[in-house]
PDB file of C-alpha atoms and ligand atoms in Angstrom:
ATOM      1  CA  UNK A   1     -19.781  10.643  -1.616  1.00  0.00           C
ATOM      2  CA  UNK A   2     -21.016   7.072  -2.333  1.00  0.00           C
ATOM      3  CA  UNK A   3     -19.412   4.111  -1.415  1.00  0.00           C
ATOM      4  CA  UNK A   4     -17.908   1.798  -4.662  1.00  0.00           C
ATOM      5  CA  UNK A   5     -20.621  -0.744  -5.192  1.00  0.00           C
ATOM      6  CA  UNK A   6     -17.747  -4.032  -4.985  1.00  0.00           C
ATOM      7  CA  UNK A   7     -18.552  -4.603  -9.104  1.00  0.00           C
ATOM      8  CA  UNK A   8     -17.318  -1.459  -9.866  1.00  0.00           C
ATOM      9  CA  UNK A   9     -14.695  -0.859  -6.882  1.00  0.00           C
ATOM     10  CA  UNK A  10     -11.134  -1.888  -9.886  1.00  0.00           C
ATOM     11  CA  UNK A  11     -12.364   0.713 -11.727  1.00  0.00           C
ATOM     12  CA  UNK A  12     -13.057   3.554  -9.292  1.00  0.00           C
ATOM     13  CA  UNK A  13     -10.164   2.455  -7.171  1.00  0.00           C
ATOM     14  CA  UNK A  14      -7.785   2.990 -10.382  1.00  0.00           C
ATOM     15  CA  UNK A  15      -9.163   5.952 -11.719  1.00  0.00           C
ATOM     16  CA  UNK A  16      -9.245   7.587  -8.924  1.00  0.00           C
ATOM     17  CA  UNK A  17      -5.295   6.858  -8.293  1.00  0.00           C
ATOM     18  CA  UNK A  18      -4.902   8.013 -12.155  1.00  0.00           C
ATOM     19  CA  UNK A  19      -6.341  10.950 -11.627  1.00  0.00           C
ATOM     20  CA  UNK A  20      -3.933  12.047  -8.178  1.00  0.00           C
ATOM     21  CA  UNK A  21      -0.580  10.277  -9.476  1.00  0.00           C
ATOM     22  CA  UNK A  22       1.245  13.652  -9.910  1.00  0.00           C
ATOM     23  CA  UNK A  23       0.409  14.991  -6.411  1.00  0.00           C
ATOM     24  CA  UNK A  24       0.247  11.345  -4.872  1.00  0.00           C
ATOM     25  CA  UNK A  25       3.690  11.954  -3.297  1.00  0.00           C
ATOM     26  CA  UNK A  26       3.368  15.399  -2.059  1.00  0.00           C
ATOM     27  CA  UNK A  27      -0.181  14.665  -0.656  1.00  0.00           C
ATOM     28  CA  UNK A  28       1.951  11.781   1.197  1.00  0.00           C
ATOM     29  CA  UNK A  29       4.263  13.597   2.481  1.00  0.00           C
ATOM     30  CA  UNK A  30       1.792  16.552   4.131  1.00  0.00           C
ATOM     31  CA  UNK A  31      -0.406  14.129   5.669  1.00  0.00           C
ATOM     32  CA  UNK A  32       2.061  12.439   7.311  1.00  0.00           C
ATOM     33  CA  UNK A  33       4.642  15.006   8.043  1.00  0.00           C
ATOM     34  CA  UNK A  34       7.420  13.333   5.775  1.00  0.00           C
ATOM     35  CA  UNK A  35       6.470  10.026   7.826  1.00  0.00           C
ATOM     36  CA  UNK A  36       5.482   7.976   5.410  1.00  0.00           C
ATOM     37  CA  UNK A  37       8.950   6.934   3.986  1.00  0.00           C
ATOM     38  CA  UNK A  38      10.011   5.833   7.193  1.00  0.00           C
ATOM     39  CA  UNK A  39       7.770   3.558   7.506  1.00  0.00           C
ATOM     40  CA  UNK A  40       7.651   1.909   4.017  1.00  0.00           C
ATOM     41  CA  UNK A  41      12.277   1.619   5.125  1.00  0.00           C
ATOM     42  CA  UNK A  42      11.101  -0.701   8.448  1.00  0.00           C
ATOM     43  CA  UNK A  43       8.285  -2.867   6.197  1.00  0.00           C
ATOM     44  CA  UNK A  44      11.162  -3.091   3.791  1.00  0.00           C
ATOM     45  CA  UNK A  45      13.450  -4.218   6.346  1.00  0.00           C
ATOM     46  CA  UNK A  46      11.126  -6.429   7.970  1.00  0.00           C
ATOM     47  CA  UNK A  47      10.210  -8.537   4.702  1.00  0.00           C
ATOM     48  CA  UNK A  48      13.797 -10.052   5.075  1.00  0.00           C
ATOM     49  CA  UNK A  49      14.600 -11.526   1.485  1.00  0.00           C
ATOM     50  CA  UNK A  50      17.271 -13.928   0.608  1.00  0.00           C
ATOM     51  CA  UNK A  51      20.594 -12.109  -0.575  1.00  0.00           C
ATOM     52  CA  UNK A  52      20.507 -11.742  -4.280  1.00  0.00           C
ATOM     53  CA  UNK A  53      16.737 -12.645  -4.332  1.00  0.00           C
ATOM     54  CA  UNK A  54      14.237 -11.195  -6.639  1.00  0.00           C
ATOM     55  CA  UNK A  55      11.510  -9.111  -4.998  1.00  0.00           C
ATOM     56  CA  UNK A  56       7.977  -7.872  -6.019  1.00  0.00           C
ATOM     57  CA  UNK A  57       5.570  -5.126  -4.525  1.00  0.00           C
ATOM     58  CA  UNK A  58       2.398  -5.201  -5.279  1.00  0.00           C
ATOM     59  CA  UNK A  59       0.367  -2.269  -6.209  1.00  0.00           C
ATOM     60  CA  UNK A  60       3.130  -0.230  -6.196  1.00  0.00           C
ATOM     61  CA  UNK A  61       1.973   2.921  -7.529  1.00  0.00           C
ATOM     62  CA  UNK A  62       5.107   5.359  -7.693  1.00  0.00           C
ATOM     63  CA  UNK A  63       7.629   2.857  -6.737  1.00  0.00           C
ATOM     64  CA  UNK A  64       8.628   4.325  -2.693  1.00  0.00           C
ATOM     65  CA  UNK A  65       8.033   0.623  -1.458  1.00  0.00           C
ATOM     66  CA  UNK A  66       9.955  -0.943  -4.422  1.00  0.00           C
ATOM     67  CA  UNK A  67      12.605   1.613  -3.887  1.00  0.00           C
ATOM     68  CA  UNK A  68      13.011   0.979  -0.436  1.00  0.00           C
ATOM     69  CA  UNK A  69      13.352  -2.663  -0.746  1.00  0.00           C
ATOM     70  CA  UNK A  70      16.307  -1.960  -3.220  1.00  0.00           C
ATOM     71  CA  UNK A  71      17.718   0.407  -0.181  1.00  0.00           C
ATOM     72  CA  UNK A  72      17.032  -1.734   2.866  1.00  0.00           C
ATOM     73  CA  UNK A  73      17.799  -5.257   1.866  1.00  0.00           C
ATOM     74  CA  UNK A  74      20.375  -7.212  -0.126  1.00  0.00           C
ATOM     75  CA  UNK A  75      17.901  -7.792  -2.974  1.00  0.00           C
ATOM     76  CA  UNK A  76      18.928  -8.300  -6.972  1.00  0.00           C
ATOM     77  CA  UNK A  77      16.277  -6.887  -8.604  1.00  0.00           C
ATOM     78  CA  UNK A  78      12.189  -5.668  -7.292  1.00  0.00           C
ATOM     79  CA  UNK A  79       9.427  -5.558  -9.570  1.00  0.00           C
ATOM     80  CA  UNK A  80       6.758  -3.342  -8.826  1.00  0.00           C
ATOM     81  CA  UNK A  81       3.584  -4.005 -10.278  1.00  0.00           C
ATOM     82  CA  UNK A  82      -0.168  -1.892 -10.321  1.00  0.00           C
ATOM     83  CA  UNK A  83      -2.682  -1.321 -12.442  1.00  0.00           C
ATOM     84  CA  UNK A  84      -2.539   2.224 -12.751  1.00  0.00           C
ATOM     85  CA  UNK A  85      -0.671   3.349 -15.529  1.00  0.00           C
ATOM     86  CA  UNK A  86      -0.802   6.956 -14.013  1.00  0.00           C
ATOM     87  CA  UNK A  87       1.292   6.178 -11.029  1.00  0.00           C
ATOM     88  CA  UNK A  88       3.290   4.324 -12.907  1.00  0.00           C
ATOM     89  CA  UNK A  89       4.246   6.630 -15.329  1.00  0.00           C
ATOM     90  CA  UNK A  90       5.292   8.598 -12.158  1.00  0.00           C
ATOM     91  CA  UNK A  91       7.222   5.905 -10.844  1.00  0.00           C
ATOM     92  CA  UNK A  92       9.211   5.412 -14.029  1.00  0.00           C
ATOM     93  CA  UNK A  93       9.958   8.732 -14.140  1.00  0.00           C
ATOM     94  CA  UNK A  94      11.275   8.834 -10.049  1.00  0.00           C
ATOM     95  CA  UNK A  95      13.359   5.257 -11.028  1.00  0.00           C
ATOM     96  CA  UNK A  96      14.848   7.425 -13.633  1.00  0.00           C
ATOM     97  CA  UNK A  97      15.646  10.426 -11.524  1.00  0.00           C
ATOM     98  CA  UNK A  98      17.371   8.231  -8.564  1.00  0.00           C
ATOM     99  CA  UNK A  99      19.144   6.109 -11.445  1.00  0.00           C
ATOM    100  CA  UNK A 100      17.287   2.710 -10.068  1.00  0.00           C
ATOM    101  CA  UNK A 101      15.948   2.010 -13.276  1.00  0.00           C
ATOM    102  CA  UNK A 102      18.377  -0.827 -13.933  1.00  0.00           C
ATOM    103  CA  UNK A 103      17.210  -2.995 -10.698  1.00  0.00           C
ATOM    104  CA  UNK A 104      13.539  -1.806 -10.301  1.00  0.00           C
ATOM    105  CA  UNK A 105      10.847  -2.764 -13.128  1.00  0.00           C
ATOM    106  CA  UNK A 106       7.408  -0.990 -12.998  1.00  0.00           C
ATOM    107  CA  UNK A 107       4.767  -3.360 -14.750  1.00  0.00           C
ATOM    108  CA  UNK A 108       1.039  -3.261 -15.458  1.00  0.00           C
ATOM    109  CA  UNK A 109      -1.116  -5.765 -13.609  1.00  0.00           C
ATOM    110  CA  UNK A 110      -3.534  -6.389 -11.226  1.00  0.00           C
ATOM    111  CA  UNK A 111      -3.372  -7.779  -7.886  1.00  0.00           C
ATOM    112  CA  UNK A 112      -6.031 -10.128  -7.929  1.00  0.00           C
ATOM    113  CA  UNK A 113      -4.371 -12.105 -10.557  1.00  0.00           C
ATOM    114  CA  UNK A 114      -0.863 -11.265 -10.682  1.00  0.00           C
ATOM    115  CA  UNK A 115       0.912 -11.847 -13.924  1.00  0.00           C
ATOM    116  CA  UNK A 116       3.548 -14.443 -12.522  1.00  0.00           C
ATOM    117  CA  UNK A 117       3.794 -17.915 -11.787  1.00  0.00           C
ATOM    118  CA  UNK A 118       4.052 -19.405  -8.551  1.00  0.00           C
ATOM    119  CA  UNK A 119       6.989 -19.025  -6.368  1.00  0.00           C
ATOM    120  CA  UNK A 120       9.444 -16.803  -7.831  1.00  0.00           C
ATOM    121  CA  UNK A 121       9.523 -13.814  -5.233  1.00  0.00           C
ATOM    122  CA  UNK A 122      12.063 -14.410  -2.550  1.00  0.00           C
ATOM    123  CA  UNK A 123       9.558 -11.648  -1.003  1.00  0.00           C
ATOM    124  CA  UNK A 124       6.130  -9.688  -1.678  1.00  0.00           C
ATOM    125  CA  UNK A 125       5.232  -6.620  -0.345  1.00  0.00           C
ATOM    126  CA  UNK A 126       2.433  -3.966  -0.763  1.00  0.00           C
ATOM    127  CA  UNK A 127       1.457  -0.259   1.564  1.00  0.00           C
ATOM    128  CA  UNK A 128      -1.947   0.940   1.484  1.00  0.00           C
ATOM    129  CA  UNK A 129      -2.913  -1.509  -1.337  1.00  0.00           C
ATOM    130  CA  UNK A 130      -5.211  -4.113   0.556  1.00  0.00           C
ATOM    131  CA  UNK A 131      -8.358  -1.654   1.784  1.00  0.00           C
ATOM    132  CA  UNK A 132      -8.444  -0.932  -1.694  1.00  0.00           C
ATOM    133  CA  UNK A 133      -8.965  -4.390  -2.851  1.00  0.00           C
ATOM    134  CA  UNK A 134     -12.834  -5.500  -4.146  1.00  0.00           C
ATOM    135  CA  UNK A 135     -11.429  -9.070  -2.698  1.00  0.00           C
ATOM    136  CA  UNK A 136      -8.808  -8.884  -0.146  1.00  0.00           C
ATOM    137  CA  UNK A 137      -8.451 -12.902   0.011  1.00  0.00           C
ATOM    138  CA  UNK A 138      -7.852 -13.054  -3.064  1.00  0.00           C
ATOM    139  CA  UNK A 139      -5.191 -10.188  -3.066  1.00  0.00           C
ATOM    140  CA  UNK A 140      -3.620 -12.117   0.142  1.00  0.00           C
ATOM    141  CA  UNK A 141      -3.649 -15.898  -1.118  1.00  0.00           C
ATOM    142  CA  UNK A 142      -2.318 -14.079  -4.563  1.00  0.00           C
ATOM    143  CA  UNK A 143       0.531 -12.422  -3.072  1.00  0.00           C
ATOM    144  CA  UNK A 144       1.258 -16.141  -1.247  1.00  0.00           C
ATOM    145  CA  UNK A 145       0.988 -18.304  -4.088  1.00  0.00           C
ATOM    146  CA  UNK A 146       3.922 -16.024  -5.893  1.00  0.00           C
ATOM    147  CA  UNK A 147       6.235 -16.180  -3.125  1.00  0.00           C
ATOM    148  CA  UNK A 148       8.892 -18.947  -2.298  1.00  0.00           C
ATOM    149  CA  UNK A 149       8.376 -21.341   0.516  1.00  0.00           C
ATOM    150  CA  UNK A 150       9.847 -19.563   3.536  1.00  0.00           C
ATOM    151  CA  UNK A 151       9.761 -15.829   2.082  1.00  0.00           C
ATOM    152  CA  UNK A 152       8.286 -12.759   3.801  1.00  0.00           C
ATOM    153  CA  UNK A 153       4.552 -11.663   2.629  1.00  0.00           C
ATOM    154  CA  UNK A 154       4.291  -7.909   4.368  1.00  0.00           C
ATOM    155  CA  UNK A 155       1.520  -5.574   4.005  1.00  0.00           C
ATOM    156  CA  UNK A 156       1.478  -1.771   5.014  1.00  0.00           C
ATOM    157  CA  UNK A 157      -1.375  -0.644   6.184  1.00  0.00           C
ATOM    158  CA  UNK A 158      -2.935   2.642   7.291  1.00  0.00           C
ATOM    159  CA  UNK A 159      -5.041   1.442  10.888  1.00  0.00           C
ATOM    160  CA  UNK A 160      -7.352   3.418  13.191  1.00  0.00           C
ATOM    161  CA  UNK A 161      -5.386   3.983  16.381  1.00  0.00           C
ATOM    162  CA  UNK A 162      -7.028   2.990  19.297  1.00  0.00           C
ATOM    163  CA  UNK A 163      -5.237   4.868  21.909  1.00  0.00           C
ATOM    164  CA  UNK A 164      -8.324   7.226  24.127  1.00  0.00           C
ATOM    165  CA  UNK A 165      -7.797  11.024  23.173  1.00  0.00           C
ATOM    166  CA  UNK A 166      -5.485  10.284  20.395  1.00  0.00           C
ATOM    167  CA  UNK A 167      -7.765   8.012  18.157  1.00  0.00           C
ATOM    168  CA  UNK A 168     -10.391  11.243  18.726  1.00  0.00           C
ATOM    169  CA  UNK A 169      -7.842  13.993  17.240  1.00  0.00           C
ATOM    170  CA  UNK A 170      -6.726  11.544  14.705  1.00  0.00           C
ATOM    171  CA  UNK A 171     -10.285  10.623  13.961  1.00  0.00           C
ATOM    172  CA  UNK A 172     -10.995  14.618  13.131  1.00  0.00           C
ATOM    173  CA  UNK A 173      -7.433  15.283  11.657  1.00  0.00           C
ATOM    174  CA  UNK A 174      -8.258  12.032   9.160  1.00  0.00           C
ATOM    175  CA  UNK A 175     -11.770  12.872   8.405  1.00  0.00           C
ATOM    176  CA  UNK A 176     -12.339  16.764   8.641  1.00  0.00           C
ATOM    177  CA  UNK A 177      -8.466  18.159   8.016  1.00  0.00           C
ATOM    178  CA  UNK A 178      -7.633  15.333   5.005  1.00  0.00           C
ATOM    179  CA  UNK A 179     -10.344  15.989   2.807  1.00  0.00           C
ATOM    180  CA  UNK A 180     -10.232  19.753   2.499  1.00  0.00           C
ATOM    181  CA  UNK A 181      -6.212  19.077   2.062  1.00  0.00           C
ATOM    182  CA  UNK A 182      -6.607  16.746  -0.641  1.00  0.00           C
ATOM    183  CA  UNK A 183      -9.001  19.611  -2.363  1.00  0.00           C
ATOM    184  CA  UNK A 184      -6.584  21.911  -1.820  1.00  0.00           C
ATOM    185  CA  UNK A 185      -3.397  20.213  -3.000  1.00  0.00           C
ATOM    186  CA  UNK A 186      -4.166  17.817  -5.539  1.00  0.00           C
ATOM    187  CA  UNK A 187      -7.313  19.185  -6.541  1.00  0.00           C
ATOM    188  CA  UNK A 188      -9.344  15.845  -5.572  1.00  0.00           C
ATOM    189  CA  UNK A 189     -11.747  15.707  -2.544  1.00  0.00           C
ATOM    190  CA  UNK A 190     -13.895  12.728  -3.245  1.00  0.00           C
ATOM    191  CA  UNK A 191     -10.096  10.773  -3.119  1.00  0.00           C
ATOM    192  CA  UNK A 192      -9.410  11.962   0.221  1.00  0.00           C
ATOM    193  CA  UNK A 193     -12.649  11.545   1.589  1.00  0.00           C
ATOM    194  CA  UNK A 194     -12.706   8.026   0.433  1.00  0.00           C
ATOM    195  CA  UNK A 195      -9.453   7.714   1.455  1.00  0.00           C
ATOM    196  CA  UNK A 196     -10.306   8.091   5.524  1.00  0.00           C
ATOM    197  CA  UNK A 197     -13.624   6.528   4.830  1.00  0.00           C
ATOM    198  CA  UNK A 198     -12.064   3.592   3.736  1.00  0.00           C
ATOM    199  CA  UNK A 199      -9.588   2.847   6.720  1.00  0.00           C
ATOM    200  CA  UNK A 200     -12.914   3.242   8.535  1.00  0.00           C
ATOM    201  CA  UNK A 201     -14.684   0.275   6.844  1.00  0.00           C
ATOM    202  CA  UNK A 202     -11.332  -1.798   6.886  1.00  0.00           C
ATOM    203  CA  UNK A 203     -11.080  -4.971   9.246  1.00  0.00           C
ATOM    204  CA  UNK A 204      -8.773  -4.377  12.468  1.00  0.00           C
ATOM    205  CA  UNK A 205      -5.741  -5.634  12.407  1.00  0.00           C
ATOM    206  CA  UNK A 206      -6.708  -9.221  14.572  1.00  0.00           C
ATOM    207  CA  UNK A 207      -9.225 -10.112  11.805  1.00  0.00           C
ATOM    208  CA  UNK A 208      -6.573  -9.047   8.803  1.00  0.00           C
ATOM    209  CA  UNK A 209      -4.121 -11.538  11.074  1.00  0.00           C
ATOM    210  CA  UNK A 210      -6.997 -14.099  10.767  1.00  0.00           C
ATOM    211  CA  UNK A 211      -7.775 -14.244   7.473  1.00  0.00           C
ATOM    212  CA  UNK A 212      -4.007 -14.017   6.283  1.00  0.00           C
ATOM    213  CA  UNK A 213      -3.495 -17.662   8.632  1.00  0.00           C
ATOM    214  CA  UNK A 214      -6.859 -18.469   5.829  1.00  0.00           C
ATOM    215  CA  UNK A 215      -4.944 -18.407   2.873  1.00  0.00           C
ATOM    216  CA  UNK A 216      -2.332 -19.919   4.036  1.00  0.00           C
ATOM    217  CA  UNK A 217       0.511 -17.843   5.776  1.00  0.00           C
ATOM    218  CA  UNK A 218       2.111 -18.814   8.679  1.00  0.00           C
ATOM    219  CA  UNK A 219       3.942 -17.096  11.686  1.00  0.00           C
ATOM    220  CA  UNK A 220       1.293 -14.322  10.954  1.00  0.00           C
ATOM    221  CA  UNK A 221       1.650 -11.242  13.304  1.00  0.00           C
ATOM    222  CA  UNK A 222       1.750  -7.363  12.937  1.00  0.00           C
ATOM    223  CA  UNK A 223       3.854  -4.177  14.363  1.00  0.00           C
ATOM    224  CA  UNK A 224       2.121  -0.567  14.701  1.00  0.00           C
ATOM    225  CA  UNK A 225       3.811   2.350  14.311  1.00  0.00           C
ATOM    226  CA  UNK A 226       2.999   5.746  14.039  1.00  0.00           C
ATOM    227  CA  UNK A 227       1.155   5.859  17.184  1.00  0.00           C
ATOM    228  CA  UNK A 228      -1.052   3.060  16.080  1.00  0.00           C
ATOM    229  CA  UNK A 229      -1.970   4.969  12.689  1.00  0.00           C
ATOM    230  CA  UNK A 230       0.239   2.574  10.320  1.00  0.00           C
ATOM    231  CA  UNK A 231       0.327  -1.627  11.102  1.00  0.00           C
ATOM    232  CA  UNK A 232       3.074  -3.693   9.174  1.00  0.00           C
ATOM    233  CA  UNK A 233       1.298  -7.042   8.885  1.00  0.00           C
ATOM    234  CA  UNK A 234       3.202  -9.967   8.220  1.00  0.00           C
ATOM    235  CA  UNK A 235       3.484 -14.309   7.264  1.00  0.00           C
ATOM    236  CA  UNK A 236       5.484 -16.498   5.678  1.00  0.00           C
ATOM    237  CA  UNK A 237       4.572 -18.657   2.684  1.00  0.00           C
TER     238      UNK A 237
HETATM  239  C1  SAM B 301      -2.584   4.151  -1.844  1.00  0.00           C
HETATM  240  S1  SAM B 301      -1.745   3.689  -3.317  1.00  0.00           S
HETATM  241  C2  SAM B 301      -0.261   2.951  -2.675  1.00  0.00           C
HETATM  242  C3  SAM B 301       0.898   3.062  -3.620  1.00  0.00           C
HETATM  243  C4  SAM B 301       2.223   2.602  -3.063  1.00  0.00           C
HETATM  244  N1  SAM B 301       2.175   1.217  -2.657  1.00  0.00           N
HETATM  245  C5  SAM B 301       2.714   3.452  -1.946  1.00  0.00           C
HETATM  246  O1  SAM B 301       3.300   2.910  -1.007  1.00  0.00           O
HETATM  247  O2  SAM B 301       2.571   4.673  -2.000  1.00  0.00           O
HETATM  248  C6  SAM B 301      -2.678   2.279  -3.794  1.00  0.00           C
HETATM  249  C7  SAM B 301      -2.211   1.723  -5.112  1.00  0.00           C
HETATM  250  O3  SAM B 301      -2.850   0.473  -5.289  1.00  0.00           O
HETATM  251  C8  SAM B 301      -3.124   0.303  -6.660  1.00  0.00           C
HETATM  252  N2  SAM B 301      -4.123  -0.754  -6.756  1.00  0.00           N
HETATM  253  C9  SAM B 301      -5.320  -0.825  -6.134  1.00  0.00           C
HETATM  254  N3  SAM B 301      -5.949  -1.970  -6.453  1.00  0.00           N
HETATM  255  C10 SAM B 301      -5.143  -2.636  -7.299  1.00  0.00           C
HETATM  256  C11 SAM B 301      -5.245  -3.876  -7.984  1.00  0.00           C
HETATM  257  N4  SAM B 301      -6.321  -4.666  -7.873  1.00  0.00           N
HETATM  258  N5  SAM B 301      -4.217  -4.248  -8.766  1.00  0.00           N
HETATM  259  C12 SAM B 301      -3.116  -3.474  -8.913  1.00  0.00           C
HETATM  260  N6  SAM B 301      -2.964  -2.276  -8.304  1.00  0.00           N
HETATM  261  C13 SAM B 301      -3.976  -1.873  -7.492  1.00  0.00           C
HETATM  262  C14 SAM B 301      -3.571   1.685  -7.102  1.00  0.00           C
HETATM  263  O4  SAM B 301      -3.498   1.842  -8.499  1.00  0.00           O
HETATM  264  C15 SAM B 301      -2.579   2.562  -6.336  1.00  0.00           C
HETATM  265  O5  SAM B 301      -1.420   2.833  -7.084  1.00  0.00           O
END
């Protein structure tokens, strides 16, 4: 499979989560052993909005982040925006199932030029959005310019784990076992071969730090998890 020239990376990147939406959560789930939840709860947690604020997560797909944030913090209302109408249509129909579809709003938009103005989110959030991004300071200095002075910007990332033995099995679980799942269970092996390849080509989480401090976030820092396979970055606007 070829690499996304960065012209044409929106489009692949959003067919390509069109095309998995309705195995997108199961395909979640396997991978990570039921994992993945979890961790989108403590980035929740850790994005520590004002009581009664209004929240947004970017490139939410089928809502698990903007759910969470309705679970895990004293929020009003989350909006959850991507530019997939496939996973969204997924989302709106999990809102409906759980009965959140009075405080969570699923819109169409794209990250790189969000469709709100400056400094309404008393917090912004996004998981495994930002490798996907054809300009990731953009995407950052985007998510900072909606949010208000002295709110949370997190990002959920997946990371290569660095610990000796461990990033080896991972490294053959991600690359050789993920793929021929992804075939298997959603039908789709060029997404889950680009989906390993593309932690691969991502910056470590030091240089993500780096260039968040760029666009202007401060107290920047991250938290692994998962054995180093998941990193919560985070700043303040
Ligand atoms: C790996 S999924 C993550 C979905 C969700 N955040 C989650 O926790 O499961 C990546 C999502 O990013 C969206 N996305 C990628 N680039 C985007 C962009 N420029 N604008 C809006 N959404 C984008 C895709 O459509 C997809 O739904």
């Amino acid at each position: 499979m070829k690499p996304p020239h960065p012209a044409d990376k929106a489009r692949y990147v959003r067919e390509m989560f069109t095309r998995i939406a309705r195995r997108y959560d199961l395909m979640n789930s396997l991978m990570t052993g039921g994992r993945h939840q979890a961790w989108r709860r403590v980035a929740a947690r850790m994005a520590e909005p004002q009581p009664g604020g209004l929240a947004l997560d970017v490139a939410t797909g089928t809502g698990d982040l903007a759910l969470a944030l309705l679970t895990e913090t004293p929020v009003r209302r989350v909006i959850g925006v991507d530019f997939s109408d496939g996973m969204l249509r997924v989302g709106r129909e999990k809102l409906r199932r759980k009965d959140a579809d009075g405080r969570v709003s699923l819109v169409v938009g794209d990250a790189l030029s969000l469709p709100f103005p400056d400094k309404i989110f008393a917090c912004v959030t996004s998981a495994f959005l930002l490798r996907n991004l054809a300009d990731l300071a953009q995407g950052l200095a985007e998510m900072r310019r909606v949010t208000q002075p002295g709110g949370r910007v997190i990002a959920l990332e997946i990371t290569q784990p660095t610990l000796p033995g461990w990033s080896h099995l991972f490294g053959w679980y991600f690359h050789r076992f993920v793929p021929r799942l992804g075939a298997l269970v959603s039908g789709d092996r060029e997404a889950y071969t680009y989906l390993p390849r593309s932690v691969e080509r991502f910056l470590p989480p030091t240089e993500l730090s780096g260039l968040m401090e760029r666009v202007g976030l401060r107290d920047v820092g991250y938290r692994r998890l998962g054995l180093g396979t998941v990193t919560i970055h985070y700043g303040t606007a």
